[in-house]
Short mmCIF file of C-alpha atoms and ligand atoms in Angstrom, two decimals:
data_model
loop_
_atom_site.label_atom_id
_atom_site.label_comp_id
_atom_site.label_asym_id
_atom_site.label_seq_id
_atom_site.Cartn_x
_atom_site.Cartn_y
_atom_site.Cartn_z
CA UNK H 1 -21.58 0.95 10.98
CA UNK H 2 -20.72 0.88 14.70
CA UNK H 3 -19.04 3.73 16.27
CA UNK H 4 -15.48 4.07 14.87
CA UNK H 5 -12.76 5.99 16.69
CA UNK H 6 -9.67 4.62 15.19
CA UNK H 7 -8.19 2.20 12.47
CA UNK H 8 -8.13 -0.70 15.18
CA UNK H 9 -11.92 -0.39 15.24
CA UNK H 10 -11.98 -0.99 11.49
CA UNK H 11 -9.62 -3.86 11.83
CA UNK H 12 -11.82 -5.55 14.26
CA UNK H 13 -14.91 -5.23 12.20
CA UNK H 14 -13.02 -6.46 9.11
CA UNK H 15 -11.92 -9.43 10.74
CA UNK H 16 -15.71 -10.35 11.46
CA UNK H 17 -16.68 -9.54 7.88
CA UNK H 18 -14.09 -10.99 5.57
CA UNK H 19 -13.51 -14.54 4.89
CA UNK H 20 -10.53 -15.77 6.96
CA UNK H 21 -8.05 -16.45 4.03
CA UNK H 22 -8.32 -12.99 2.90
CA UNK H 23 -8.44 -11.26 6.27
CA UNK H 24 -5.18 -13.28 7.01
CA UNK H 25 -3.68 -12.48 3.68
CA UNK H 26 -3.69 -8.70 4.62
CA UNK H 27 -3.08 -9.04 8.34
CA UNK H 28 0.30 -10.98 8.26
CA UNK H 29 3.85 -10.91 7.48
CA UNK H 30 6.65 -13.10 6.40
CA UNK H 31 7.99 -16.10 8.79
CA UNK H 32 7.94 -14.98 12.43
CA UNK H 33 6.35 -11.51 11.54
CA UNK H 34 8.85 -9.77 13.37
CA UNK H 35 9.50 -6.85 10.98
CA UNK H 36 5.69 -6.81 10.38
CA UNK H 37 5.17 -6.23 14.00
CA UNK H 38 8.21 -3.69 14.25
CA UNK H 39 6.78 -1.53 11.38
CA UNK H 40 3.89 -0.61 13.75
CA UNK H 41 5.62 -0.61 17.22
CA UNK H 42 8.66 1.30 16.32
CA UNK H 43 6.51 4.29 15.63
CA UNK H 44 5.49 4.42 19.25
CA UNK H 45 9.34 4.63 20.20
CA UNK H 46 9.34 8.10 18.59
CA UNK H 47 8.12 10.92 20.96
CA UNK H 48 6.84 14.20 20.17
CA UNK H 49 7.19 17.61 21.66
CA UNK H 50 4.07 19.04 23.20
CA UNK H 51 3.96 22.80 22.44
CA UNK H 52 1.39 25.31 24.12
CA UNK H 53 0.19 28.97 23.74
CA UNK H 54 0.71 29.02 20.11
CA UNK H 55 -1.91 30.18 17.54
CA UNK H 56 -3.68 26.85 16.08
CA UNK H 57 -6.19 28.52 13.83
CA UNK H 58 -6.21 28.05 10.28
CA UNK H 59 -4.46 24.78 9.78
CA UNK H 60 -3.72 23.16 6.60
CA UNK H 61 -2.66 19.55 5.67
CA UNK H 62 -2.31 20.15 2.06
CA UNK H 63 0.92 19.19 0.31
CA UNK H 64 2.49 17.54 -2.85
CA UNK H 65 3.81 13.91 -3.55
CA UNK H 66 5.97 13.94 -6.66
CA UNK H 67 4.49 17.36 -7.44
CA UNK H 68 1.01 16.23 -7.38
CA UNK H 69 -1.14 18.21 -4.94
CA UNK H 70 -2.63 16.10 -2.31
CA UNK H 71 -5.20 16.95 0.59
CA UNK H 72 -2.80 15.44 3.13
CA UNK H 73 0.61 13.81 2.47
CA UNK H 74 -0.59 10.09 2.16
CA UNK H 75 -1.68 7.81 -0.69
CA UNK H 76 -3.36 4.47 -0.77
CA UNK H 77 -0.59 1.83 -1.16
CA UNK H 78 -0.82 -0.93 -3.94
CA UNK H 79 -2.10 -4.03 -2.16
CA UNK H 80 -2.72 -7.46 -3.80
CA UNK H 81 -6.21 -9.00 -4.02
CA UNK H 82 -7.93 -5.87 -2.82
CA UNK H 83 -11.04 -6.78 -4.50
CA UNK H 84 -11.26 -9.89 -2.16
CA UNK H 85 -11.56 -7.82 1.10
CA UNK H 86 -14.87 -6.62 -0.49
CA UNK H 87 -16.52 -6.97 -3.90
CA UNK H 88 -15.28 -4.40 -6.45
CA UNK H 89 -12.60 -3.35 -3.85
CA UNK H 90 -10.24 -1.40 -6.11
CA UNK H 91 -12.85 0.71 -7.73
CA UNK H 92 -14.41 1.50 -4.15
CA UNK H 93 -11.04 2.32 -2.66
CA UNK H 94 -10.00 4.47 -5.78
CA UNK H 95 -13.42 6.35 -5.32
CA UNK H 96 -13.03 7.04 -1.70
CA UNK H 97 -9.33 8.17 -2.20
CA UNK H 98 -10.54 10.59 -5.09
CA UNK H 99 -13.11 12.06 -2.58
CA UNK H 100 -10.49 12.64 0.02
CA UNK H 101 -8.11 14.02 -2.39
CA UNK H 102 -5.43 11.54 -2.04
CA UNK H 103 -3.85 9.24 -4.84
CA UNK H 104 -4.99 5.67 -5.16
CA UNK H 105 -2.23 3.06 -6.23
CA UNK H 106 -3.55 -0.11 -8.20
CA UNK H 107 -1.49 -3.23 -7.87
CA UNK H 108 -0.60 -5.40 -10.81
CA UNK H 109 -2.13 -8.31 -8.57
CA UNK H 110 -5.47 -6.54 -8.30
CA UNK H 111 -8.82 -8.14 -8.82
CA UNK H 112 -10.33 -5.07 -10.89
CA UNK H 113 -8.36 -4.48 -14.09
CA UNK H 114 -6.55 -1.17 -15.07
CA UNK H 115 -9.15 -0.40 -17.58
CA UNK H 116 -12.09 -1.20 -15.19
CA UNK H 117 -10.80 1.17 -12.45
CA UNK H 118 -10.27 3.92 -15.16
CA UNK H 119 -13.70 3.52 -16.51
CA UNK H 120 -15.49 3.47 -13.04
CA UNK H 121 -13.68 6.30 -11.29
CA UNK H 122 -13.03 9.99 -12.39
CA UNK H 123 -9.62 10.63 -10.90
CA UNK H 124 -6.16 9.68 -12.27
CA UNK H 125 -4.71 6.81 -10.21
CA UNK H 126 -1.11 5.55 -10.00
CA UNK H 127 -0.24 2.14 -11.12
CA UNK H 128 2.19 -0.38 -9.33
CA UNK H 129 4.19 -2.71 -11.58
CA UNK H 130 5.74 -5.96 -10.77
CA UNK H 131 8.66 -7.06 -12.93
CA UNK H 132 7.86 -10.56 -14.68
CA UNK H 133 9.89 -12.97 -16.66
CA UNK H 134 7.38 -12.35 -19.53
CA UNK H 135 8.82 -8.93 -20.95
CA UNK H 136 6.14 -8.50 -23.35
CA UNK H 137 3.45 -8.88 -20.87
CA UNK H 138 5.20 -6.23 -18.62
CA UNK H 139 5.62 -3.81 -21.57
CA UNK H 140 1.77 -4.22 -22.31
CA UNK H 141 1.13 -3.38 -18.56
CA UNK H 142 3.08 -0.36 -18.99
CA UNK H 143 1.34 0.67 -22.23
CA UNK H 144 -2.17 -0.13 -20.59
CA UNK H 145 -1.26 1.98 -17.65
CA UNK H 146 -0.33 4.98 -19.97
CA UNK H 147 -3.50 4.50 -21.98
CA UNK H 148 -5.59 4.67 -18.85
CA UNK H 149 -3.73 7.89 -18.07
CA UNK H 150 -2.23 6.68 -14.77
CA UNK H 151 -0.40 9.71 -13.38
CA UNK H 152 2.61 7.75 -11.97
CA UNK H 153 4.23 4.31 -12.18
CA UNK H 154 5.11 2.67 -8.77
CA UNK H 155 7.79 0.17 -9.50
CA UNK H 156 8.18 -2.59 -6.88
CA UNK H 157 11.72 -3.74 -6.49
CA UNK H 158 11.46 -6.00 -3.49
CA UNK H 159 9.44 -9.01 -4.73
CA UNK H 160 11.54 -10.76 -7.11
CA UNK H 161 11.11 -13.73 -4.96
CA UNK H 162 7.83 -14.24 -2.73
CA UNK H 163 8.47 -14.09 0.97
CA UNK H 164 7.11 -17.19 2.81
CA UNK H 165 3.93 -16.22 4.76
CA UNK H 166 2.89 -19.05 6.78
CA UNK H 167 -0.92 -17.88 7.27
CA UNK H 168 -1.46 -18.03 3.36
CA UNK H 169 0.16 -21.58 3.23
CA UNK H 170 -1.89 -23.03 5.84
CA UNK H 171 -5.24 -21.32 4.37
CA UNK H 172 -4.47 -22.47 0.93
CA UNK H 173 -5.17 -18.88 -0.35
CA UNK H 174 -6.69 -18.52 -3.73
CA UNK H 175 -8.84 -16.13 -5.60
CA UNK H 176 -11.67 -16.93 -5.68
CA UNK H 177 -11.62 -19.17 -2.58
CA UNK H 178 -11.55 -23.07 -3.51
CA UNK H 179 -14.79 -24.80 -2.21
CA UNK H 180 -13.16 -27.00 0.46
CA UNK H 181 -14.88 -27.87 3.57
CA UNK H 182 -13.30 -25.36 5.74
CA UNK H 183 -13.78 -22.65 3.30
CA UNK H 184 -17.38 -23.37 3.05
CA UNK H 185 -17.95 -23.42 6.60
CA UNK H 186 -16.07 -20.04 6.96
CA UNK H 187 -17.98 -18.50 4.01
CA UNK H 188 -21.30 -19.37 5.56
CA UNK H 189 -20.50 -16.87 8.48
CA UNK H 190 -19.81 -14.13 5.80
CA UNK H 191 -23.12 -13.71 4.01
CA UNK H 192 -22.73 -9.95 3.31
CA UNK H 193 -19.26 -10.67 1.80
CA UNK H 194 -20.63 -13.72 -0.33
CA UNK H 195 -23.68 -11.73 -1.56
CA UNK H 196 -21.61 -8.87 -2.82
CA UNK H 197 -19.16 -11.33 -4.36
CA UNK H 198 -21.94 -13.13 -5.98
CA UNK H 199 -23.33 -9.79 -7.64
CA UNK H 200 -19.86 -8.80 -9.10
CA UNK H 201 -18.06 -10.24 -12.15
CA UNK H 202 -14.73 -9.37 -10.54
CA UNK H 203 -13.44 -12.38 -8.90
CA UNK H 204 -10.02 -13.07 -10.13
CA UNK H 205 -6.75 -11.44 -11.08
CA UNK H 206 -8.15 -9.38 -14.05
CA UNK H 207 -5.06 -7.37 -14.91
CA UNK H 208 -3.48 -10.81 -15.85
CA UNK H 209 -6.10 -13.38 -16.60
CA UNK H 210 -6.76 -13.00 -20.47
CA UNK H 211 -3.79 -10.69 -20.89
CA UNK H 212 -0.80 -13.10 -20.18
CA UNK H 213 0.09 -15.94 -22.52
CA UNK H 214 -1.25 -19.22 -21.41
CA UNK H 215 -3.46 -17.83 -18.45
CA UNK H 216 -7.17 -18.54 -18.85
CA UNK H 217 -8.11 -19.62 -15.28
CA UNK H 218 -7.03 -19.22 -11.90
CA UNK H 219 -5.50 -22.53 -11.15
CA UNK H 220 -2.90 -21.92 -13.72
CA UNK H 221 -2.72 -18.41 -12.71
CA UNK H 222 -1.52 -19.12 -9.24
CA UNK H 223 1.27 -21.37 -10.57
CA UNK H 224 2.05 -18.72 -13.18
CA UNK H 225 2.40 -15.83 -10.74
CA UNK H 226 4.86 -17.92 -8.36
CA UNK H 227 6.92 -18.85 -11.49
CA UNK H 228 6.73 -15.38 -13.04
CA UNK H 229 8.11 -12.75 -10.67
CA UNK H 230 11.65 -12.08 -12.21
CA UNK H 231 14.51 -13.06 -10.03
CA UNK H 232 16.96 -11.35 -12.47
CA UNK H 233 15.54 -7.99 -12.05
CA UNK H 234 18.39 -5.41 -12.22
CA UNK H 235 18.88 -1.56 -12.42
CA UNK H 236 19.34 -1.97 -16.30
CA UNK H 237 15.51 -3.07 -16.00
CA UNK H 238 14.61 -0.09 -13.92
CA UNK H 239 16.18 2.10 -16.79
CA UNK H 240 14.27 0.21 -19.53
CA UNK H 241 11.04 0.49 -17.67
CA UNK H 242 11.61 4.14 -17.21
CA UNK H 243 12.32 4.94 -20.61
CA UNK H 244 9.29 2.75 -21.99
CA UNK H 245 6.81 4.65 -19.07
CA UNK H 246 8.19 8.21 -19.84
CA UNK H 247 6.17 9.62 -16.86
CA UNK H 248 6.52 9.94 -13.20
CA UNK H 249 8.26 7.27 -11.68
CA UNK H 250 8.29 5.94 -8.13
CA UNK H 251 10.64 2.91 -6.88
CA UNK H 252 9.15 0.95 -4.07
CA UNK H 253 11.02 -1.32 -1.53
CA UNK H 254 14.29 0.74 -0.71
CA UNK H 255 15.26 0.01 2.87
CA UNK H 256 19.06 0.45 2.56
CA UNK H 257 21.07 3.62 1.89
CA UNK H 258 23.18 2.24 -0.62
CA UNK H 259 20.14 1.06 -2.81
CA UNK H 260 18.82 4.63 -2.14
CA UNK H 261 21.70 6.26 -3.74
CA UNK H 262 21.42 3.77 -6.88
CA UNK H 263 17.67 4.78 -7.03
CA UNK H 264 18.74 8.57 -6.96
CA UNK H 265 21.06 7.86 -9.92
CA UNK H 266 18.35 5.94 -11.70
CA UNK H 267 16.54 9.35 -12.45
CA UNK H 268 13.35 8.25 -10.63
CA UNK H 269 11.18 10.90 -9.16
CA UNK H 270 10.73 9.27 -5.78
CA UNK H 271 11.51 6.25 -3.68
CA UNK H 272 9.29 4.58 -1.00
CA UNK H 273 11.34 3.42 2.01
CA UNK H 274 9.58 0.10 2.59
CA UNK H 275 9.91 -3.65 3.59
CA UNK H 276 6.73 -4.59 1.80
CA UNK H 277 4.73 -4.38 5.07
CA UNK H 278 7.00 -6.88 6.69
CA UNK H 279 5.93 -9.62 3.95
CA UNK H 280 9.20 -10.18 2.41
CA UNK H 281 12.63 -10.17 4.70
CA UNK H 282 11.49 -10.79 8.03
CA UNK H 283 14.30 -9.60 10.45
CA UNK H 284 14.82 -6.36 8.42
CA UNK H 285 14.51 -3.00 9.96
CA UNK H 286 11.23 -1.50 10.09
CA UNK H 287 10.45 1.14 7.55
CA UNK H 288 10.32 4.18 10.18
CA UNK H 289 13.82 2.76 11.64
CA UNK H 290 15.13 2.68 8.02
CA UNK H 291 14.00 6.24 7.26
CA UNK H 292 16.37 8.59 8.85
CA UNK H 293 19.51 7.00 7.22
CA UNK H 294 17.96 7.04 3.73
CA UNK H 295 16.87 10.74 4.14
CA UNK H 296 20.40 11.62 5.22
CA UNK H 297 21.92 9.64 2.25
CA UNK H 298 19.46 10.98 -0.56
CA UNK H 299 16.97 13.35 0.75
CA UNK H 300 18.51 16.36 -1.02
CA UNK H 301 18.33 14.56 -4.38
CA UNK H 302 15.34 12.40 -4.50
CA UNK H 303 11.86 12.67 -2.80
CA UNK H 304 11.57 10.18 -0.01
CA UNK H 305 8.26 8.37 0.76
CA UNK H 306 7.65 5.56 3.02
CA UNK H 307 5.08 2.98 3.98
CA UNK H 308 4.87 0.15 6.78
CA UNK H 309 2.92 0.20 10.02
CA UNK H 310 1.27 3.48 9.22
CA UNK H 311 -2.08 3.23 11.30
CA UNK H 312 -2.88 6.81 12.55
CA UNK H 313 -2.37 10.35 11.79
CA UNK H 314 0.47 10.35 14.68
CA UNK H 315 2.28 7.84 12.51
CA UNK H 316 1.91 10.23 9.34
CA UNK H 317 3.25 13.02 11.12
CA UNK H 318 6.44 11.36 12.59
CA UNK H 319 7.13 10.03 9.03
CA UNK H 320 6.89 13.53 7.83
CA UNK H 321 8.99 14.80 10.64
CA UNK H 322 11.69 12.40 9.87
CA UNK H 323 11.85 13.34 6.43
CA UNK H 324 9.23 11.63 4.20
CA UNK H 325 7.44 13.71 1.75
CA UNK H 326 4.30 11.47 2.23
CA UNK H 327 3.32 8.01 3.39
CA UNK H 328 1.38 4.99 1.91
CA UNK H 329 -1.17 3.33 3.78
CA UNK H 330 -1.99 -0.25 2.94
CA UNK H 331 -3.74 -2.34 5.79
CA UNK H 332 -5.32 0.63 7.32
CA UNK H 333 -7.44 1.17 4.20
CA UNK H 334 -7.91 -2.57 3.55
CA UNK H 335 -9.45 -2.87 7.12
CA UNK H 336 -11.85 0.04 6.14
CA UNK H 337 -12.59 -1.59 2.92
CA UNK H 338 -13.45 -5.02 4.61
CA UNK H 339 -15.54 -3.31 7.30
CA UNK H 340 -17.65 -1.31 5.10
CA UNK H 341 -16.71 -0.97 1.39
CA UNK H 342 -16.21 2.48 0.22
CA UNK H 343 -17.68 4.21 3.39
CA UNK H 344 -15.10 1.95 5.43
CA UNK H 345 -12.22 3.39 3.23
CA UNK H 346 -13.67 6.98 3.64
CA UNK H 347 -13.87 6.27 7.52
CA UNK H 348 -10.05 5.30 7.33
CA UNK H 349 -8.95 8.37 5.68
CA UNK H 350 -11.21 10.78 8.03
CA UNK H 351 -9.77 9.12 11.24
CA UNK H 352 -6.34 9.52 10.01
CA UNK H 353 -6.88 12.76 8.78
CA UNK H 354 -8.26 14.02 12.11
CA UNK H 355 -5.50 12.37 14.22
CA UNK H 356 -2.82 14.22 11.82
CA UNK H 357 -4.66 17.53 12.13
CA UNK H 358 -5.02 17.55 16.12
CA UNK H 359 -1.40 15.95 16.52
CA UNK H 360 -0.09 18.87 14.41
CA UNK H 361 -1.84 21.44 16.37
CA UNK H 362 -0.80 19.93 19.70
CA UNK H 363 2.81 20.06 18.30
CA UNK H 364 2.31 23.74 17.80
CA UNK H 365 2.08 23.96 14.07
CA UNK H 366 -0.43 24.85 11.45
CA UNK H 367 0.97 23.79 8.20
CA UNK H 368 1.93 20.19 7.25
CA UNK H 369 4.76 21.55 4.99
CA UNK H 370 6.37 23.26 7.98
CA UNK H 371 6.67 20.02 9.88
CA UNK H 372 10.29 18.84 10.53
CA UNK H 373 12.53 17.21 13.01
CA UNK H 374 11.89 20.12 15.55
CA UNK H 375 8.51 18.48 16.59
CA UNK H 376 10.32 15.29 17.68
CA UNK H 377 11.51 14.83 21.41
CA UNK H 378 13.06 11.52 21.17
CA UNK H 379 14.06 9.38 18.10
CA UNK H 380 15.97 6.12 18.83
CA UNK H 381 16.53 5.81 15.22
CA UNK H 382 18.24 9.09 14.47
CA UNK H 383 21.52 9.15 12.41
CA UNK H 384 24.41 9.83 14.90
C1 GLV C 1 1.82 -8.65 -2.84
O1 GLV C 1 2.15 -7.58 -3.08
C2 GLV C 1 1.95 -9.28 -1.53
O2 GLV C 1 2.68 -8.76 -0.56
O3 GLV C 1 1.23 -10.15 -1.29
#
């Protein structure tokens, strides 16, 4: 791998190595992509206090998320089609996460199945659930996650209707890709990706194919997923799912303080302040801009986590300073995966860890659990 200094280096490499339709799937947002961009740029508007002449020896980034020890306050986010950024992507990312001591979250829309990831990794992972109209299928997914001993269920609340992503429409996204002329021409420039993909049997949505009624192949599957996300999802469903699951529950996709209050009342263990990486409601607040008001509303009642735009250790420390117990990274690890498989994800985690450690030290602190609003010099999103 060439010299990698930051996540942006990995993104550039991934763009060269991953077929266009899958690279674009990761590196895009809904409609004008304004929220997608703001997720990243709003972090830059928050300024840190530089401190000097403080003892910076013996630093620690160890913390907990939902009571689970983590080597740094960060988890891998559930991302769809991860196994299309690189063959066997979910298994490779889960292994890299386990080695780094941080949680991996498997998406419902993954290529490797729950069982497959459980068999091929040796650390418990978290499972993300989409609520579909087919209630029996949803219940079976919950039971499969329990059988695989997943240590948390991440219930996504912001994707009852799919946001419109222009790049995916233009690219005619499918997994595996259809053999159209533009796709064949593009795949011919990605020999490493193609060879790895030919060697694996994991090339479609294996959590779903063969498990959901009437889904046997991919063409019926894409139609099925578009029809199947449940537009009638309600807080009653959250309760039903919580009762069936019985373990740690995280609600993902909270961006408004009123919803955060309802989430806290639901008895869930944590919320993820999230706009789905800017892939759903374009024009919504960035996650980091939404975080302070949500922490003010419910921070004393429920653990608050966040995702969206986290590309560096500096972003992690800013989110923690604003009240998040931890963050999730999606694209940042997908770029690593596309750039270099398991080693690439490890690289992402090392880069972020180092940036986090150095930033904490230069802010005059030695323990991530002591980071709070005191390290912030300017925050345009502060609650007045
Ligand atoms: C799925 O989670 C997506 O955002 O594509």
